[in-house]
Amino acid sequence: MALRTRLTRLLGIEYPIIQGGMAWTATAELAAAVSNGGGLGIIGAGHMPTEILRDEIRRAKSLTDKPFGVNLMLLTPHIDEIVEMVLEEGVHAVTTGAGNPAKYMKGLKERGIKVITVVPSVALAKRMESIGADAVIGEGMEAGGHIGELTTMVLTPQLADALSIPVIAAGGIADGRAFVAAFALGAEGVQIGTRFMCAEECTIHPDAKARIIKAKDRDTVVTGYSTGHPVRVLKNKLSRQLEALDRDNKPEELEKLGSGKLALAMKHGDVDLGSVMAGQVAAMVCKIQPAAEIIGEIANEAEALMPALRASFED
Ligand code: TUI
């Protein structure tokens, strides 16, 4: 059985699996590997300078003939320039996060780029559908990085009920069980971040991968509530310092301390003083393996699980 859905048709991909657009993590290598494995690879723009991102897009094009996308992190100050460049270069899809992409929708759509927006609420999802989004990603607060308030379990079915466009579930998804659960909730695709951080092709520092593999069930924490931009990270020395600033309600100091710390962890491997953004599901990521193998395993588990679910019930 193939796992084709409206989403695989929309994007021209084989499996309804989108890779999270993780800043300092989702480079051309990872995006191309996910796309070559039949999912939708995504380059995470984060705060990347425009010309560096342009090079990443070109490199991904040299590494895969399959569709891939770029995640636009809408809080970045030079986002207008980034969008202009993405329009010039052309990609199959963009995902957006950390804000409302309304002002870019028309330009992206005119260029034939599929627009998939992360939405933390039903209200924003409806607005995105009304202005032409091709699909939405409902990201629950189990996810790593910047999060909303609702869980995947509660957000996904409400989005599915409220919208006609496909809903992609994200947050807490790392295996075939969660994939099937997302579909049971009305999703037509999933976005996976944390597990792809431990893909062989993911270029983050090996010590950051090791931290994820070591993580147990209660090893993430959300910091930054006081700033209005809460972020889920693995617990470490930095997260404890940030928590203290949250408790003392010092958002400016918190922002200052948090600045540059994602690169410190992911690029330089300082997993004590850096920000190791990862989802709760880090506890279930136990090995480093090729991205295509991750996709294949999840698809196989999902296919086996669907008929097996019936066996959960007594006659
Ligand atoms: O964007 C993410 N995850 C991220 S972005 C990021 S970089 C960063 N670092 C520190 C502080 C803030 C960002 C790290 N991880 N996920 C998608 C996502 N989007 N989560 C939540 C949202 C979101 C929040 C509010 C989307 C839209 C939104 O709309 C508000 C509005 O303007 O209506």
Tab-separated table of C-alpha atoms and ligand atoms in Angstrom:
chain	number	residue	atom	x	y	z
A	1	MET	CA	0.000	0.000	0.000
A	2	ALA	CA	1.299	3.420	-0.833
A	3	LEU	CA	0.871	6.273	1.612
A	4	ARG	CA	-0.288	8.788	-0.967
A	5	THR	CA	-2.503	11.651	0.221
A	6	ARG	CA	-3.649	15.037	-1.071
A	7	LEU	CA	-0.391	16.357	0.341
A	8	THR	CA	1.880	14.005	-1.599
A	9	ARG	CA	-0.032	14.989	-4.752
A	10	LEU	CA	0.201	18.706	-3.943
A	11	LEU	CA	3.961	18.534	-3.443
A	12	GLY	CA	4.923	15.765	-5.872
A	13	ILE	CA	6.489	13.642	-3.123
A	14	GLU	CA	6.225	9.962	-2.254
A	15	TYR	CA	5.496	9.978	1.488
A	16	PRO	CA	3.393	12.551	3.406
A	17	ILE	CA	6.364	13.445	5.575
A	18	ILE	CA	7.756	16.976	5.759
A	19	GLN	CA	11.002	17.740	7.535
A	20	GLY	CA	10.929	20.522	10.133
A	21	GLY	CA	12.631	23.748	9.009
A	22	MET	CA	15.091	23.899	11.855
A	23	ALA	CA	17.440	26.897	12.051
A	24	TRP	CA	21.179	26.065	12.272
A	25	THR	CA	20.194	22.432	11.688
A	26	ALA	CA	18.270	21.916	8.468
A	27	THR	CA	20.957	22.613	5.860
A	28	ALA	CA	21.010	21.686	2.174
A	29	GLU	CA	22.499	18.263	2.993
A	30	LEU	CA	19.634	17.269	5.286
A	31	ALA	CA	16.943	18.762	3.052
A	32	ALA	CA	18.292	16.960	-0.019
A	33	ALA	CA	18.583	13.661	1.876
A	34	VAL	CA	14.966	13.886	3.062
A	35	SER	CA	13.776	14.758	-0.445
A	36	ASN	CA	15.836	11.954	-1.963
A	37	GLY	CA	14.186	9.644	0.588
A	38	GLY	CA	10.735	10.583	-0.692
A	39	GLY	CA	9.730	13.227	1.850
A	40	LEU	CA	9.839	17.018	1.559
A	41	GLY	CA	13.213	18.317	2.691
A	42	ILE	CA	13.288	21.846	4.059
A	43	ILE	CA	16.187	24.270	4.476
A	44	GLY	CA	15.765	26.197	7.731
A	45	ALA	CA	16.493	29.877	7.040
A	46	GLY	CA	16.424	31.004	10.668
A	47	HIS	CA	18.463	34.230	10.842
A	48	MET	CA	20.729	33.161	7.941
A	49	PRO	CA	22.132	36.010	5.817
A	50	THR	CA	20.340	36.202	2.463
A	51	GLU	CA	23.316	35.259	0.278
A	52	ILE	CA	24.219	32.261	2.461
A	53	LEU	CA	20.658	31.006	2.136
A	54	ARG	CA	20.849	31.522	-1.632
A	55	ASP	CA	23.924	29.266	-1.704
A	56	GLU	CA	22.117	26.660	0.411
A	57	ILE	CA	19.203	26.613	-2.052
A	58	ARG	CA	21.601	26.204	-4.976
A	59	ARG	CA	23.486	23.446	-3.156
A	60	ALA	CA	20.253	21.579	-2.411
A	61	LYS	CA	19.384	21.814	-6.122
A	62	SER	CA	22.739	20.223	-6.936
A	63	LEU	CA	22.101	17.405	-4.424
A	64	THR	CA	18.567	16.429	-5.430
A	65	ASP	CA	16.202	16.541	-8.405
A	66	LYS	CA	13.239	16.080	-6.069
A	67	PRO	CA	11.044	18.848	-4.654
A	68	PHE	CA	12.329	20.617	-1.552
A	69	GLY	CA	11.442	23.780	0.333
A	70	VAL	CA	12.654	26.592	2.565
A	71	ASN	CA	11.337	27.502	5.999
A	72	LEU	CA	10.924	31.241	6.450
A	73	MET	CA	11.418	32.255	10.088
A	74	LEU	CA	9.246	35.342	10.120
A	75	LEU	CA	10.859	36.936	13.190
A	76	THR	CA	14.111	37.509	11.330
A	77	PRO	CA	14.713	41.244	10.710
A	78	HIS	CA	15.680	40.857	7.014
A	79	ILE	CA	12.724	38.605	6.132
A	80	ASP	CA	11.602	40.871	3.228
A	81	GLU	CA	14.975	40.476	1.529
A	82	ILE	CA	14.951	36.711	2.173
A	83	VAL	CA	11.530	36.356	0.517
A	84	GLU	CA	12.694	38.400	-2.510
A	85	MET	CA	15.668	36.073	-2.932
A	86	VAL	CA	13.520	32.932	-2.569
A	87	LEU	CA	11.254	34.318	-5.318
A	88	GLU	CA	14.318	34.821	-7.537
A	89	GLU	CA	15.792	31.377	-6.911
A	90	GLY	CA	12.514	29.460	-6.926
A	91	VAL	CA	11.778	26.459	-4.695
A	92	HIS	CA	8.873	24.032	-4.716
A	93	ALA	CA	7.476	25.052	-1.358
A	94	VAL	CA	7.951	27.283	1.622
A	95	THR	CA	6.912	26.591	5.155
A	96	THR	CA	6.600	29.573	7.483
A	97	GLY	CA	6.984	29.817	11.223
A	98	ALA	CA	6.943	32.214	14.154
A	99	GLY	CA	4.464	34.682	12.653
A	100	ASN	CA	1.832	35.569	10.094
A	101	PRO	CA	3.054	35.332	6.456
A	102	ALA	CA	0.050	37.163	4.938
A	103	LYS	CA	2.130	39.903	3.279
A	104	TYR	CA	4.192	37.351	1.324
A	105	MET	CA	1.374	35.033	0.255
A	106	LYS	CA	0.519	36.681	-3.080
A	107	GLY	CA	4.118	36.907	-4.315
A	108	LEU	CA	4.928	33.324	-3.401
A	109	LYS	CA	1.754	31.943	-4.972
A	110	GLU	CA	2.292	33.947	-8.186
A	111	ARG	CA	5.732	32.350	-8.472
A	112	GLY	CA	4.066	28.899	-8.232
A	113	ILE	CA	5.538	28.181	-4.796
A	114	LYS	CA	3.359	26.076	-2.490
A	115	VAL	CA	2.839	27.868	0.814
A	116	ILE	CA	2.463	25.860	3.992
A	117	THR	CA	2.160	27.875	7.167
A	118	VAL	CA	2.726	26.778	10.741
A	119	VAL	CA	-0.316	27.736	12.774
A	120	PRO	CA	-0.591	27.485	16.549
A	121	SER	CA	-4.349	28.167	16.551
A	122	VAL	CA	-7.563	27.548	14.590
A	123	ALA	CA	-8.160	31.282	14.039
A	124	LEU	CA	-4.838	31.842	12.269
A	125	ALA	CA	-5.342	28.619	10.289
A	126	LYS	CA	-8.695	29.841	8.927
A	127	ARG	CA	-7.171	33.165	7.965
A	128	MET	CA	-4.297	31.386	6.166
A	129	GLU	CA	-6.746	29.202	4.242
A	130	SER	CA	-8.776	32.262	3.241
A	131	ILE	CA	-5.728	34.023	1.742
A	132	GLY	CA	-4.564	30.997	-0.243
A	133	ALA	CA	-2.327	28.783	1.887
A	134	ASP	CA	-1.981	25.364	0.252
A	135	ALA	CA	-1.819	23.500	3.569
A	136	VAL	CA	-1.184	24.243	7.219
A	137	ILE	CA	1.090	22.663	9.770
A	138	GLY	CA	-0.514	22.411	13.211
A	139	GLU	CA	2.458	22.364	15.541
A	140	GLY	CA	1.709	21.201	19.065
A	141	MET	CA	3.660	22.320	22.112
A	142	GLU	CA	5.406	18.943	22.286
A	143	ALA	CA	7.587	20.292	19.472
A	144	GLY	CA	11.055	21.719	19.883
A	145	GLY	CA	11.949	25.376	19.376
A	146	HIS	CA	9.376	28.160	19.382
A	147	ILE	CA	5.956	26.772	20.293
A	148	GLY	CA	2.313	27.694	20.806
A	149	GLU	CA	0.033	26.663	23.666
A	150	LEU	CA	-1.953	23.692	22.358
A	151	THR	CA	-0.931	20.072	22.111
A	152	THR	CA	-0.813	18.147	18.846
A	153	MET	CA	-3.590	15.847	20.108
A	154	VAL	CA	-5.972	18.779	20.631
A	155	LEU	CA	-4.923	21.108	17.786
A	156	THR	CA	-4.907	18.593	14.903
A	157	PRO	CA	-8.582	17.502	14.914
A	158	GLN	CA	-9.789	21.076	15.405
A	159	LEU	CA	-7.800	22.184	12.363
A	160	ALA	CA	-9.088	19.215	10.358
A	161	ASP	CA	-12.686	20.156	11.262
A	162	ALA	CA	-12.226	23.865	10.493
A	163	LEU	CA	-10.346	23.692	7.171
A	164	SER	CA	-10.721	22.277	3.675
A	165	ILE	CA	-6.991	22.363	2.866
A	166	PRO	CA	-4.717	19.558	4.132
A	167	VAL	CA	-3.577	19.653	7.753
A	168	ILE	CA	-0.089	18.472	8.619
A	169	ALA	CA	0.447	17.449	12.227
A	170	ALA	CA	3.692	18.315	13.994
A	171	GLY	CA	5.049	18.011	17.499
A	172	GLY	CA	5.668	14.654	19.162
A	173	ILE	CA	5.924	12.640	15.951
A	174	ALA	CA	8.943	10.380	15.482
A	175	ASP	CA	7.640	6.925	14.601
A	176	GLY	CA	4.917	5.021	12.755
A	177	ARG	CA	2.626	4.992	15.778
A	178	ALA	CA	2.520	8.777	16.004
A	179	PHE	CA	2.176	8.977	12.206
A	180	VAL	CA	-0.947	6.786	12.338
A	181	ALA	CA	-2.257	8.700	15.366
A	182	ALA	CA	-1.915	11.973	13.430
A	183	PHE	CA	-3.920	10.524	10.556
A	184	ALA	CA	-6.550	9.260	12.999
A	185	LEU	CA	-6.853	12.868	14.209
A	186	GLY	CA	-7.506	14.088	10.667
A	187	ALA	CA	-4.036	14.997	9.443
A	188	GLU	CA	-3.037	14.246	5.849
A	189	GLY	CA	0.663	14.529	6.537
A	190	VAL	CA	3.196	14.918	9.318
A	191	GLN	CA	6.121	17.233	9.951
A	192	ILE	CA	9.071	15.682	11.770
A	193	GLY	CA	11.950	17.669	13.242
A	194	THR	CA	13.712	16.076	16.190
A	195	ARG	CA	14.184	12.633	14.639
A	196	PHE	CA	15.750	14.177	11.533
A	197	MET	CA	18.263	15.990	13.761
A	198	CYS	CA	19.753	12.526	14.232
A	199	ALA	CA	19.856	11.767	10.516
A	200	GLU	CA	23.347	10.912	9.300
A	201	GLU	CA	23.105	13.751	6.786
A	202	CYS	CA	22.190	16.343	9.409
A	203	THR	CA	25.254	18.546	9.790
A	204	ILE	CA	24.796	19.579	13.443
A	205	HIS	CA	27.643	18.867	15.869
A	206	PRO	CA	27.883	15.193	16.922
A	207	ASP	CA	27.621	16.218	20.600
A	208	ALA	CA	24.181	17.764	19.918
A	209	LYS	CA	23.020	14.499	18.315
A	210	ALA	CA	24.416	12.580	21.304
A	211	ARG	CA	22.402	14.758	23.709
A	212	ILE	CA	19.185	13.974	21.845
A	213	ILE	CA	19.929	10.261	21.839
A	214	LYS	CA	20.605	10.384	25.585
A	215	ALA	CA	17.446	12.389	26.385
A	216	LYS	CA	14.752	10.810	28.557
A	217	ASP	CA	11.043	11.556	28.877
A	218	ARG	CA	11.301	14.669	31.108
A	219	ASP	CA	14.486	16.132	29.684
A	220	THR	CA	12.974	19.105	27.813
A	221	VAL	CA	11.758	22.369	29.299
A	222	VAL	CA	10.061	25.483	27.917
A	223	THR	CA	11.851	28.753	28.587
A	224	GLY	CA	11.096	32.293	27.475
A	225	TYR	CA	7.430	32.564	28.453
A	226	SER	CA	8.211	36.045	29.801
A	227	THR	CA	9.445	37.187	26.352
A	228	GLY	CA	6.286	36.112	24.521
A	229	HIS	CA	8.345	33.616	22.493
A	230	PRO	CA	8.462	30.394	24.484
A	231	VAL	CA	11.031	27.889	23.255
A	232	ARG	CA	11.357	24.175	24.085
A	233	VAL	CA	14.936	23.023	24.640
A	234	LEU	CA	16.790	20.130	26.234
A	235	LYS	CA	17.506	20.866	29.898
A	236	ASN	CA	21.056	22.037	30.557
A	237	LYS	CA	23.004	24.787	32.306
A	238	LEU	CA	21.678	27.451	29.919
A	239	SER	CA	18.043	26.370	30.301
A	240	ARG	CA	18.361	26.641	34.092
A	241	GLN	CA	19.743	30.182	33.759
A	242	LEU	CA	16.906	31.082	31.369
A	243	GLU	CA	14.308	29.583	33.722
A	244	ALA	CA	15.634	31.736	36.561
A	245	LEU	CA	15.269	34.863	34.389
A	246	ASP	CA	11.721	33.765	33.462
A	247	ARG	CA	10.884	33.351	37.161
A	248	ASP	CA	12.286	36.800	37.956
A	249	ASN	CA	10.372	38.199	34.942
A	250	LYS	CA	13.421	39.654	33.204
A	251	PRO	CA	12.543	39.225	29.508
A	252	GLU	CA	15.223	41.617	28.190
A	253	GLU	CA	18.008	39.816	30.032
A	254	LEU	CA	16.556	36.495	28.912
A	255	GLU	CA	16.556	37.525	25.233
A	256	LYS	CA	20.134	38.735	25.594
A	257	LEU	CA	21.331	35.531	27.247
A	258	GLY	CA	19.500	33.364	24.671
A	259	SER	CA	20.902	35.205	21.665
A	260	GLY	CA	23.353	33.206	19.545
A	261	LYS	CA	22.981	30.126	21.711
A	262	LEU	CA	21.366	27.893	19.056
A	263	ALA	CA	24.500	28.176	16.905
A	264	LEU	CA	26.660	27.559	19.981
A	265	ALA	CA	24.976	24.178	20.461
A	266	MET	CA	24.344	23.053	16.905
A	267	LYS	CA	27.460	24.356	15.173
A	268	HIS	CA	30.056	24.458	17.950
A	269	GLY	CA	28.765	21.537	20.028
A	270	ASP	CA	28.506	23.346	23.375
A	271	VAL	CA	25.521	21.399	24.675
A	272	ASP	CA	25.784	22.812	28.210
A	273	LEU	CA	25.787	26.541	27.496
A	274	GLY	CA	24.120	26.338	24.062
A	275	SER	CA	20.416	26.041	23.231
A	276	VAL	CA	19.645	22.461	22.188
A	277	MET	CA	16.170	22.993	20.745
A	278	ALA	CA	14.407	19.632	20.516
A	279	GLY	CA	10.935	18.215	21.027
A	280	GLN	CA	9.671	16.042	23.868
A	281	VAL	CA	9.989	13.116	21.487
A	282	ALA	CA	13.799	13.365	21.783
A	283	ALA	CA	13.355	10.621	24.381
A	284	MET	CA	12.268	8.286	21.593
A	285	VAL	CA	15.104	9.052	19.184
A	286	CYS	CA	17.738	6.425	19.858
A	287	LYS	CA	20.089	6.231	16.901
A	288	ILE	CA	21.786	8.000	14.044
A	289	GLN	CA	20.706	6.671	10.657
A	290	PRO	CA	20.265	7.914	7.082
A	291	ALA	CA	17.258	10.200	6.490
A	292	ALA	CA	15.866	7.831	3.851
A	293	GLU	CA	15.988	4.992	6.374
A	294	ILE	CA	14.074	7.092	8.925
A	295	ILE	CA	11.348	7.741	6.362
A	296	GLY	CA	11.255	4.084	5.293
A	297	GLU	CA	10.983	2.851	8.880
A	298	ILE	CA	8.160	5.234	9.738
A	299	ALA	CA	6.263	4.320	6.563
A	300	ASN	CA	6.698	0.581	7.178
A	301	GLU	CA	5.628	0.864	10.820
A	302	ALA	CA	2.572	2.876	9.805
A	303	GLU	CA	1.540	0.394	7.142
A	304	ALA	CA	1.884	-2.531	9.543
A	305	LEU	CA	0.070	-0.716	12.323
A	306	MET	CA	-3.089	0.272	10.475
A	307	PRO	CA	-4.591	-3.225	10.143
A	308	ALA	CA	-3.018	-4.322	13.470
A	309	LEU	CA	-4.954	-1.620	15.355
A	310	ARG	CA	-8.105	-3.710	15.152
A	311	ALA	CA	-6.414	-6.328	17.292
A	312	SER	CA	-6.382	-3.836	20.201
A	313	PHE	CA	-10.061	-4.550	20.703
A	314	GLU	CA	-11.642	-7.715	22.029
A	315	ASP	CA	-14.357	-9.389	19.981
B	1	TUI	O1	8.956	28.634	14.299
B	1	TUI	C1	8.938	27.571	14.852
B	1	TUI	N1	9.955	27.107	15.594
B	1	TUI	C2	11.099	27.814	15.858
B	1	TUI	S1	11.492	29.337	15.226
B	1	TUI	C3	12.906	29.339	16.068
B	1	TUI	S2	14.011	30.677	16.040
B	1	TUI	C4	13.504	31.522	17.423
B	1	TUI	N2	14.333	31.589	18.443
B	1	TUI	C5	13.981	32.251	19.557
B	1	TUI	C6	12.752	32.854	19.680
B	1	TUI	C7	11.866	32.751	18.664
B	1	TUI	C8	12.234	32.068	17.514
B	1	TUI	C9	13.039	28.204	16.773
B	1	TUI	N3	12.030	27.354	16.616
B	1	TUI	N4	7.880	26.753	14.747
B	1	TUI	C10	6.721	27.167	14.071
B	1	TUI	C11	5.865	27.964	14.943
B	1	TUI	N5	5.228	29.005	14.529
B	1	TUI	N6	5.650	27.757	16.252
B	1	TUI	C12	4.782	28.734	16.647
B	1	TUI	C13	4.532	29.510	15.548
B	1	TUI	C14	3.689	30.650	15.399
B	1	TUI	C15	3.454	31.525	16.447
B	1	TUI	C16	2.643	32.630	16.244
B	1	TUI	C17	3.118	30.898	14.156
B	1	TUI	C18	2.322	31.986	13.970
B	1	TUI	C19	2.079	32.845	15.005
B	1	TUI	O2	1.269	33.870	14.723
B	1	TUI	C20	1.226	34.993	15.541
B	1	TUI	C21	0.519	36.025	14.740
B	1	TUI	O3	1.221	36.926	14.287
B	1	TUI	O4	-0.676	35.847	14.524
